[in-house]
mmCIF file of the C-alpha atoms, coordinates in Angstrom:
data_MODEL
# 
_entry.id   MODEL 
# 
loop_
_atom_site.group_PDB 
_atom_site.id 
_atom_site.type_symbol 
_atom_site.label_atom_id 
_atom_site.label_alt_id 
_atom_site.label_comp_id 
_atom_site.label_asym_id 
_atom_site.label_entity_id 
_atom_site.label_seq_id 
_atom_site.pdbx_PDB_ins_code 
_atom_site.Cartn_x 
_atom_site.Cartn_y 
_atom_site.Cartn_z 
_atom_site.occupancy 
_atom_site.B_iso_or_equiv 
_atom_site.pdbx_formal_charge 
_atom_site.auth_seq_id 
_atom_site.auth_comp_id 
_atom_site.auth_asym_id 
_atom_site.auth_atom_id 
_atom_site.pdbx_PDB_model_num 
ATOM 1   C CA . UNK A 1 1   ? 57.950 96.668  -52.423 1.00 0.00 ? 1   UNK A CA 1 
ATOM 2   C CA . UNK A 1 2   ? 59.960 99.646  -51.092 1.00 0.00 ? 2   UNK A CA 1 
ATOM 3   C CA . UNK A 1 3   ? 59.858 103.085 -52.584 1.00 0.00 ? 3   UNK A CA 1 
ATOM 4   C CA . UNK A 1 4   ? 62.648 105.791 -51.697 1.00 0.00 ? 4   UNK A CA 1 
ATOM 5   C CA . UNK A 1 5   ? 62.684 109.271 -51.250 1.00 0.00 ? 5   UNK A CA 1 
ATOM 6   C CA . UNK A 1 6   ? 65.519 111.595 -51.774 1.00 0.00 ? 6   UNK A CA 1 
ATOM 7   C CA . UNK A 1 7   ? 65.386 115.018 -50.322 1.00 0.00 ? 7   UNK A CA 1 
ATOM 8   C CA . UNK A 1 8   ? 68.332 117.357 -48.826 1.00 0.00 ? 8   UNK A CA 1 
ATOM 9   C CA . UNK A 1 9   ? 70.107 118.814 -51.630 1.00 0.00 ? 9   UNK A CA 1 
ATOM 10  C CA . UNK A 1 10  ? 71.038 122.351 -52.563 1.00 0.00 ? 10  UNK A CA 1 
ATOM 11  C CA . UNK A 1 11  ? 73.845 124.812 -53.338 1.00 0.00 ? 11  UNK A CA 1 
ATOM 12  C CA . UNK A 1 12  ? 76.345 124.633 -50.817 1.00 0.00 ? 12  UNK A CA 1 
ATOM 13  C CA . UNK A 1 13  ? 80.024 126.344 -50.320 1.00 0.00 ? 13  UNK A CA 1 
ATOM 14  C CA . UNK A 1 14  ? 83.367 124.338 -50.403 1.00 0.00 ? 14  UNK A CA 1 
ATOM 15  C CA . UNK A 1 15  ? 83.681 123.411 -47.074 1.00 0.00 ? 15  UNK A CA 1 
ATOM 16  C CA . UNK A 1 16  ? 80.223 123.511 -46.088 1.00 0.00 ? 16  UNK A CA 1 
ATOM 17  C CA . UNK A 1 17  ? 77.936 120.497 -45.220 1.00 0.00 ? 17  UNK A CA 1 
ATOM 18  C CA . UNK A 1 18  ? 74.697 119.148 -46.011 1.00 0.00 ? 18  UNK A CA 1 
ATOM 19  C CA . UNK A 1 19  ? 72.240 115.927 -44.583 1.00 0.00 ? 19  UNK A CA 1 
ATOM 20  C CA . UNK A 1 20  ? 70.658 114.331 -47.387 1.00 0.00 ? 20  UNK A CA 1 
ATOM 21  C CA . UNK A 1 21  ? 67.702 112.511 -46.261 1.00 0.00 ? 21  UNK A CA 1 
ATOM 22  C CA . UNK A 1 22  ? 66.271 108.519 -47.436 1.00 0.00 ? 22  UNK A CA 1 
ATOM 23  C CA . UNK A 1 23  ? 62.585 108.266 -46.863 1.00 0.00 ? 23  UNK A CA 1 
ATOM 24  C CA . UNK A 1 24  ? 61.445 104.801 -46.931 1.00 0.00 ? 24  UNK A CA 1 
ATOM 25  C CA . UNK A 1 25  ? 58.335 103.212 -47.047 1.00 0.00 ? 25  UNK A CA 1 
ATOM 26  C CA . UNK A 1 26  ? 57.474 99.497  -47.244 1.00 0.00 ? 26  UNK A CA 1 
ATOM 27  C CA . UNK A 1 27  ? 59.218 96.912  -45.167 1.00 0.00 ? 27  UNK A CA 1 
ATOM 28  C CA . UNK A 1 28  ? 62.800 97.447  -45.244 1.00 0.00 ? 28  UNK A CA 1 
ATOM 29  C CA . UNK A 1 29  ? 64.181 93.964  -43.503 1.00 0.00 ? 29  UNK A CA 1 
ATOM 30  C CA . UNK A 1 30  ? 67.245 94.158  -41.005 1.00 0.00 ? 30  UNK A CA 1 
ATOM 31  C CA . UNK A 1 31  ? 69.664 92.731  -43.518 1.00 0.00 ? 31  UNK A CA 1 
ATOM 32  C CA . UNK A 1 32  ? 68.844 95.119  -46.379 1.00 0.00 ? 32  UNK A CA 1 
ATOM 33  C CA . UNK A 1 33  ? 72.066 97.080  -47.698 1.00 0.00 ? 33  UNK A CA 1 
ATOM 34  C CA . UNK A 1 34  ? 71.141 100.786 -47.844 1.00 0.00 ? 34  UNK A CA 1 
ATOM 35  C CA . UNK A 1 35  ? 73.599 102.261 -50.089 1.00 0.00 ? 35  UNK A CA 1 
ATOM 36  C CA . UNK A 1 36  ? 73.968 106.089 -51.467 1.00 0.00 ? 36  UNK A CA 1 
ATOM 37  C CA . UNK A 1 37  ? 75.511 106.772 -54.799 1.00 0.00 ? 37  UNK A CA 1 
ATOM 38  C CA . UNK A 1 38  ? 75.978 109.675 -56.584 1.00 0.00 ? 38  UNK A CA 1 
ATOM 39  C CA . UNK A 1 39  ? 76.424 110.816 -60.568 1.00 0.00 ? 39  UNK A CA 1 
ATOM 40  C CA . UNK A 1 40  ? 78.151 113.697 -61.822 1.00 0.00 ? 40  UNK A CA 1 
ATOM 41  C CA . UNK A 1 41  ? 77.393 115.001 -65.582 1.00 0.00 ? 41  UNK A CA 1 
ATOM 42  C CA . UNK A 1 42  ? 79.444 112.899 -68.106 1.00 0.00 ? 42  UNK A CA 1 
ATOM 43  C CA . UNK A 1 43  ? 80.136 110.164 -65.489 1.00 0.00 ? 43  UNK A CA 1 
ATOM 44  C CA . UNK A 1 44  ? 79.101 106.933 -64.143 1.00 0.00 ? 44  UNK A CA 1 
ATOM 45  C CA . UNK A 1 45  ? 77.042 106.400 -60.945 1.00 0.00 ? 45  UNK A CA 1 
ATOM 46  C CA . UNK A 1 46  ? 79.455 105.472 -57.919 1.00 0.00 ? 46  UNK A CA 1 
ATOM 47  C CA . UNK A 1 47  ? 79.427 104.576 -54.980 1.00 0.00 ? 47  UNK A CA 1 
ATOM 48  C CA . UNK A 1 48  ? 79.503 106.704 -51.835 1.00 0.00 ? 48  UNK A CA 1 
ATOM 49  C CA . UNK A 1 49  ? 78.429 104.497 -48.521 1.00 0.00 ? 49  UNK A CA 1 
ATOM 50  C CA . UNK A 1 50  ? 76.597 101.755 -47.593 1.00 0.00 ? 50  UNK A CA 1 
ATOM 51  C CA . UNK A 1 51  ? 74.818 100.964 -44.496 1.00 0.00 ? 51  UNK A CA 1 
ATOM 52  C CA . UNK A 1 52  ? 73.257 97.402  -43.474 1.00 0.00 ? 52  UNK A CA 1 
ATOM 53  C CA . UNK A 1 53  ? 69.695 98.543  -41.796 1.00 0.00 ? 53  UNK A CA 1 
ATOM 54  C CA . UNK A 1 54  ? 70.546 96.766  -38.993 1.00 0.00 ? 54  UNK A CA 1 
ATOM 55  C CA . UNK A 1 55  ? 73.685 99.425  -38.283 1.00 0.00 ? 55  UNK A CA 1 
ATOM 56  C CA . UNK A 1 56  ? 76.169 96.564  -37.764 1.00 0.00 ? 56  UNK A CA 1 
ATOM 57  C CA . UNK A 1 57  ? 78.361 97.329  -40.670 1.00 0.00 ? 57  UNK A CA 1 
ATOM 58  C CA . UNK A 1 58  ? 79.030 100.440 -42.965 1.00 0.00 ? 58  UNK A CA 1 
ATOM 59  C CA . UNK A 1 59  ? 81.509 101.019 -45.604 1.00 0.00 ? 59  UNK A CA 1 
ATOM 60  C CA . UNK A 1 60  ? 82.542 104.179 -47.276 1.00 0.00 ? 60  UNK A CA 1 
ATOM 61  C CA . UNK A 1 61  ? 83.674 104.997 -50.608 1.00 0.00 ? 61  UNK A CA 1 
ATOM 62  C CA . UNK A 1 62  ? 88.057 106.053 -50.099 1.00 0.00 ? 62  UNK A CA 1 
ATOM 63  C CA . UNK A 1 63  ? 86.842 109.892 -51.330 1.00 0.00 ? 63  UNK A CA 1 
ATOM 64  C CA . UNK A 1 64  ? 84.415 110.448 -48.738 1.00 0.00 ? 64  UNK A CA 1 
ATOM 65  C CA . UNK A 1 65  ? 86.122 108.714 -45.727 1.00 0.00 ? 65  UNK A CA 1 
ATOM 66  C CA . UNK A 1 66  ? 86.170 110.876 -42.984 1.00 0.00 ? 66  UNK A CA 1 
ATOM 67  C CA . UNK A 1 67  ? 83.576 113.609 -44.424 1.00 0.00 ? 67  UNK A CA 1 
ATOM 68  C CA . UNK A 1 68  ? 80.462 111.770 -44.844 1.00 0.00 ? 68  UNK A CA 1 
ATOM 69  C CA . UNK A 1 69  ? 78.772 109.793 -42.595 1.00 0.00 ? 69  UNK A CA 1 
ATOM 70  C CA . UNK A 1 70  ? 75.555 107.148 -42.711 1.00 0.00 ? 70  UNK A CA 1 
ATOM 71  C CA . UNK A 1 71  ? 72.655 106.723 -40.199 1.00 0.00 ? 71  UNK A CA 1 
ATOM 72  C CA . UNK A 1 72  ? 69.321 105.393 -39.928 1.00 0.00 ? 72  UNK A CA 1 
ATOM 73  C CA . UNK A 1 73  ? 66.211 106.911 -38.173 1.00 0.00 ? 73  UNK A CA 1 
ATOM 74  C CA . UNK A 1 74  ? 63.778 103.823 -37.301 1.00 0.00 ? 74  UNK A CA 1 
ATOM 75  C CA . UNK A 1 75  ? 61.405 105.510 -36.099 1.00 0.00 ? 75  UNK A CA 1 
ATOM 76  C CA . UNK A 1 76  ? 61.227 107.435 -39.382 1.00 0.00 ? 76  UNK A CA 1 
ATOM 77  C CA . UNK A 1 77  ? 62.308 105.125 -41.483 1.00 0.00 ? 77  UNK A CA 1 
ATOM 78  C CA . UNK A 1 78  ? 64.770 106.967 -43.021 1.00 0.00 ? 78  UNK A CA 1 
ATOM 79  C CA . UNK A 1 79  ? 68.482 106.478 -43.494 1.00 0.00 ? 79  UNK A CA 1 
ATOM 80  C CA . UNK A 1 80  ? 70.941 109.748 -43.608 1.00 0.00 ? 80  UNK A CA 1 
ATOM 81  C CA . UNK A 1 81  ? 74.332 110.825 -45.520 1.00 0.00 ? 81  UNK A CA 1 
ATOM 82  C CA . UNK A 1 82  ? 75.651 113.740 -43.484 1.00 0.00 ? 82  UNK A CA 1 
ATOM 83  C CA . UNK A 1 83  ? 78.382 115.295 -45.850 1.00 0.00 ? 83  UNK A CA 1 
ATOM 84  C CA . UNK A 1 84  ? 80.703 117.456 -44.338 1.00 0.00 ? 84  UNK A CA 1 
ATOM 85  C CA . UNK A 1 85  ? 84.061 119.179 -45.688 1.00 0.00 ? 85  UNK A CA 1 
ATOM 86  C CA . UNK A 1 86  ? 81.982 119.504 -49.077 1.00 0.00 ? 86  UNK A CA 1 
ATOM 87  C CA . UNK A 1 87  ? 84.083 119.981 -52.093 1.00 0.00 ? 87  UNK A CA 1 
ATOM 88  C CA . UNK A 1 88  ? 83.568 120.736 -55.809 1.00 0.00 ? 88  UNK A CA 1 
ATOM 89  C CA . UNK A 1 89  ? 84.414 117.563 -56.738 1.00 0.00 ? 89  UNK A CA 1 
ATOM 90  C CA . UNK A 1 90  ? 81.428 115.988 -54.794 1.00 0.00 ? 90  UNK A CA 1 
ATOM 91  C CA . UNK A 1 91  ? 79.205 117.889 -56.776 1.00 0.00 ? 91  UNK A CA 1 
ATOM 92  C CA . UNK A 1 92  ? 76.170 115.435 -58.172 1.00 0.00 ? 92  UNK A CA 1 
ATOM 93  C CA . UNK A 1 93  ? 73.233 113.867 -58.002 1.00 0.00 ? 93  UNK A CA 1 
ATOM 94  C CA . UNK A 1 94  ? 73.095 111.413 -55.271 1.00 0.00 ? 94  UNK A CA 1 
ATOM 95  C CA . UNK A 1 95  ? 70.890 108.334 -54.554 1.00 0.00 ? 95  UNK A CA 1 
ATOM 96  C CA . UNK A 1 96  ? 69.746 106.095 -52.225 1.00 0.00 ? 96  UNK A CA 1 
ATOM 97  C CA . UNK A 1 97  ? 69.243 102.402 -52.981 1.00 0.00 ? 97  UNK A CA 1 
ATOM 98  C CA . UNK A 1 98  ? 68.091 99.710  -51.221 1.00 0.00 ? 98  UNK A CA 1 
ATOM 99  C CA . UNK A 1 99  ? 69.578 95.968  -51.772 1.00 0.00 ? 99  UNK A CA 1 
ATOM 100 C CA . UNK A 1 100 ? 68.198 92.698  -51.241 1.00 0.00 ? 100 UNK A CA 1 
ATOM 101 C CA . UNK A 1 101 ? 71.922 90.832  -51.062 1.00 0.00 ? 101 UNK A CA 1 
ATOM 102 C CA . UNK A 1 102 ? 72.487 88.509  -48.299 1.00 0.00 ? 102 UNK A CA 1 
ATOM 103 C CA . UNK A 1 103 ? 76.125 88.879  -48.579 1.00 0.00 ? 103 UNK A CA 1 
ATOM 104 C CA . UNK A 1 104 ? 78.826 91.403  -48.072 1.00 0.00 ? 104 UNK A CA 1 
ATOM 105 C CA . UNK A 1 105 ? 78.001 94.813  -48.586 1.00 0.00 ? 105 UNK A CA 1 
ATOM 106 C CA . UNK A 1 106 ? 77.001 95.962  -51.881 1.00 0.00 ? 106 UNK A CA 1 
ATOM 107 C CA . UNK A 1 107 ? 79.018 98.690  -53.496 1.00 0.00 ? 107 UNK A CA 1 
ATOM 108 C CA . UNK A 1 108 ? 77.640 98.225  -57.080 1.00 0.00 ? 108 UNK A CA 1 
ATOM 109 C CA . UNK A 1 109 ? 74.586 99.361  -59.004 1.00 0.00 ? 109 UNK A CA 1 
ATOM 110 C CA . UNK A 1 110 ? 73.934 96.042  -59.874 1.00 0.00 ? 110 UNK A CA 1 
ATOM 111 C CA . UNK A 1 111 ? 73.593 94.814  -56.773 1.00 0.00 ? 111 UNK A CA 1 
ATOM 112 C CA . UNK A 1 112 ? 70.449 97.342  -55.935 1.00 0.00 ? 112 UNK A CA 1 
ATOM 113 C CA . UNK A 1 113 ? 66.797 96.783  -55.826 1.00 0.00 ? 113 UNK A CA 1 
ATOM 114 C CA . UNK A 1 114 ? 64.947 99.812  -55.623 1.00 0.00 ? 114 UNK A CA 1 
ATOM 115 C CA . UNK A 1 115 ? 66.357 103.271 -56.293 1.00 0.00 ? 115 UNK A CA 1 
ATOM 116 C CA . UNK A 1 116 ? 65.407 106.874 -55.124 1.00 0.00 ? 116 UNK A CA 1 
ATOM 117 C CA . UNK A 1 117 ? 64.805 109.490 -58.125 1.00 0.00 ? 117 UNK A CA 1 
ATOM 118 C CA . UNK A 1 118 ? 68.071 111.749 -56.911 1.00 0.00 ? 118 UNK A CA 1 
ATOM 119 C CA . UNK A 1 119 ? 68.891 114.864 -55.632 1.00 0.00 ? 119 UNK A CA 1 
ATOM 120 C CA . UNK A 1 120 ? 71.154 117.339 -56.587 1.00 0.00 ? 120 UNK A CA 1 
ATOM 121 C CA . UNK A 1 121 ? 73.603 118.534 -54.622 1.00 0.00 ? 121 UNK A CA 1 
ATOM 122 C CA . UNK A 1 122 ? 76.349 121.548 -56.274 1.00 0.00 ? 122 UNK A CA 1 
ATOM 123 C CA . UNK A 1 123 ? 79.346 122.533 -54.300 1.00 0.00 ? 123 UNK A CA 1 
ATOM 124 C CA . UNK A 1 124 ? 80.380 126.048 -55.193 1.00 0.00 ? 124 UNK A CA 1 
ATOM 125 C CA . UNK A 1 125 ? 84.146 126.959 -55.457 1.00 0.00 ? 125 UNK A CA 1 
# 
């Protein structure tokens, strides 16, 4: 099994950034998708990146191009979203997953194994 651990949230100002941090434990295999999705009140959970464990592919959701960006401590086991360029609209909570999928990249809920419990992350006007 792998359980996840969100941390890294908090009150920021537009414009300000923020590293959200994926604490793994269990065995997380090279080909697992590590995907971070976030949930705003009223709204579906979406997709925000996704990260192969292995590093050699990412993909990013079209809002957060260029802002956020994914990356994985080994060591630590531990996978990042460093959000930069916050803006109200990115204000939710935000998850980490872990997916078991052998092919392309997961972008969907359904595709996920084991979920984090979510942090919160509010972007001030």
């Amino acid at each position: 099994q792998v359980q996840l651990v969100e941390s890294g949230g908090g009150l920021v100002q537009a414009g300000g950034s923020l590293r959200l941090s994926c604490a793994a434990s269990g065995h997380i295999f090279s080909y697992y998708a590590m995907g971070w999705f976030r949930q705003a009140p009223g709204k579906e959970r979406g997709f925000v990146a996704v990260m192969r464990w292995s590093g050699d592919s990412i993909v990013y959701a079209d809002s957060v191009k260029g802002r956020f960006t994914v990356s994985r401590d080994d060591a630590k086991n531990t996978v990042y979203l460093q959000m930069n360029s916050l803006k109200p609209e990115d204000t939710a909570v935000y998850y980490c997953a872990a997916s078991r999928s052998i092919g392309r990249l997961a972008v969907t809920v359904d595709r996920y194994d084991y979920w984090g419990q979510g942090t919160q992350v509010t972007v001030s006007s």
